[in-house]
Coordinates of C-alpha atoms in Angstrom, one line a residue:
R1 CA -10.4 15.3 6.7
I2 CA -11.3 13.7 3.5
A3 CA -14.3 16.0 2.9
V4 CA -12.3 19.1 3.7
G5 CA -9.4 17.9 1.5
A6 CA -11.9 17.2 -1.4
F7 CA -13.5 20.6 -0.9
T8 CA -10.2 22.4 -0.9
G9 CA -9.0 20.5 -3.9
A10 CA -12.2 21.4 -5.8
V11 CA -11.8 25.1 -4.9
I12 CA -8.2 25.1 -6.1
G13 CA -9.1 23.0 -9.1
A14 CA -12.0 25.4 -10.1
T15 CA -9.5 28.2 -10.7
G16 CA -8.1 26.2 -13.6
G17 CA -11.4 24.7 -14.7
A18 CA -10.8 21.3 -13.1
T19 CA -13.2 21.1 -10.2
V20 CA -13.8 17.4 -10.3
G21 CA -10.1 16.6 -10.8
G22 CA -9.3 18.9 -7.9
L23 CA -11.9 17.3 -5.8
I24 CA -10.5 13.8 -6.4
A25 CA -6.9 14.9 -5.9
G26 CA -7.8 16.7 -2.7
A27 CA -9.6 13.6 -1.3
I28 CA -6.6 11.3 -2.2
G29 CA -4.2 13.8 -0.8
A30 CA -6.1 13.9 2.5
V31 CA -6.0 10.2 2.8
I32 CA -2.3 10.0 2.0
G33 CA -1.5 12.9 4.3
T34 CA -3.5 11.3 7.2
L35 CA -2.0 7.9 6.9
G36 CA 1.5 9.2 6.2
G37 CA 1.3 11.7 9.1
A38 CA 0.2 9.0 11.5
E39 CA 3.0 6.7 10.4
L40 CA 5.6 9.5 10.7
R41 CA 4.3 10.5 14.2
K42 CA 4.4 6.9 15.3
R43 CA 8.0 6.4 14.2
L44 CA 9.1 9.7 15.7
A45 CA 7.4 8.9 19.0
L46 CA 9.2 5.6 19.1
A47 CA 12.5 7.3 18.3
F48 CA 12.0 10.0 21.0
G49 CA 10.5 7.6 23.5
K50 CA 7.5 9.9 24.0
D51 CA 4.8 11.4 21.8
Q52 CA 4.9 15.2 22.5
P53 CA 8.1 16.0 20.5
A54 CA 6.7 13.9 17.6
A55 CA 3.4 15.8 17.8
F56 CA 5.2 19.2 17.6
I57 CA 7.2 18.0 14.6
E58 CA 4.1 16.7 12.9
D59 CA 2.3 20.0 13.4
A60 CA 5.3 21.9 12.1
V61 CA 5.5 19.8 8.9
A62 CA 1.7 20.3 8.4
I63 CA 1.9 24.1 8.9
V64 CA 4.9 24.5 6.6
G65 CA 3.4 22.2 4.0
G66 CA 0.2 24.2 4.0
L67 CA 2.0 27.5 3.7
L68 CA 4.0 26.1 0.7
I69 CA 0.8 24.9 -1.0
V70 CA -0.9 28.3 -0.5
A71 CA 2.1 30.1 -1.8
A72 CA 2.2 27.9 -4.9
V73 CA -1.4 28.5 -5.8
A74 CA -1.6 32.2 -4.9

C-alpha cells in the first residue's frame, strides 16, 4: 500500500512539477489511510457486533474517497 500510494502521489505530483513531494505525500497518505481505515473498521465492527457491515462501509468510504480524489485532479 505504501509503495502504491507513493507511486500514485508521484504521478499526480509530476503533473505540477512536484514528483518528490507527491511521492512523500502519497506514502504518508497511504500510511494514514491504512491505520485510520483499520481503526474505523474495528470500531464499526464493535458497534455492529460483526465485521461484514463494517467491511462494506469501509469499502464504500474508500471507493467514494478515491472517486473524489480522481475528480479533483482530473
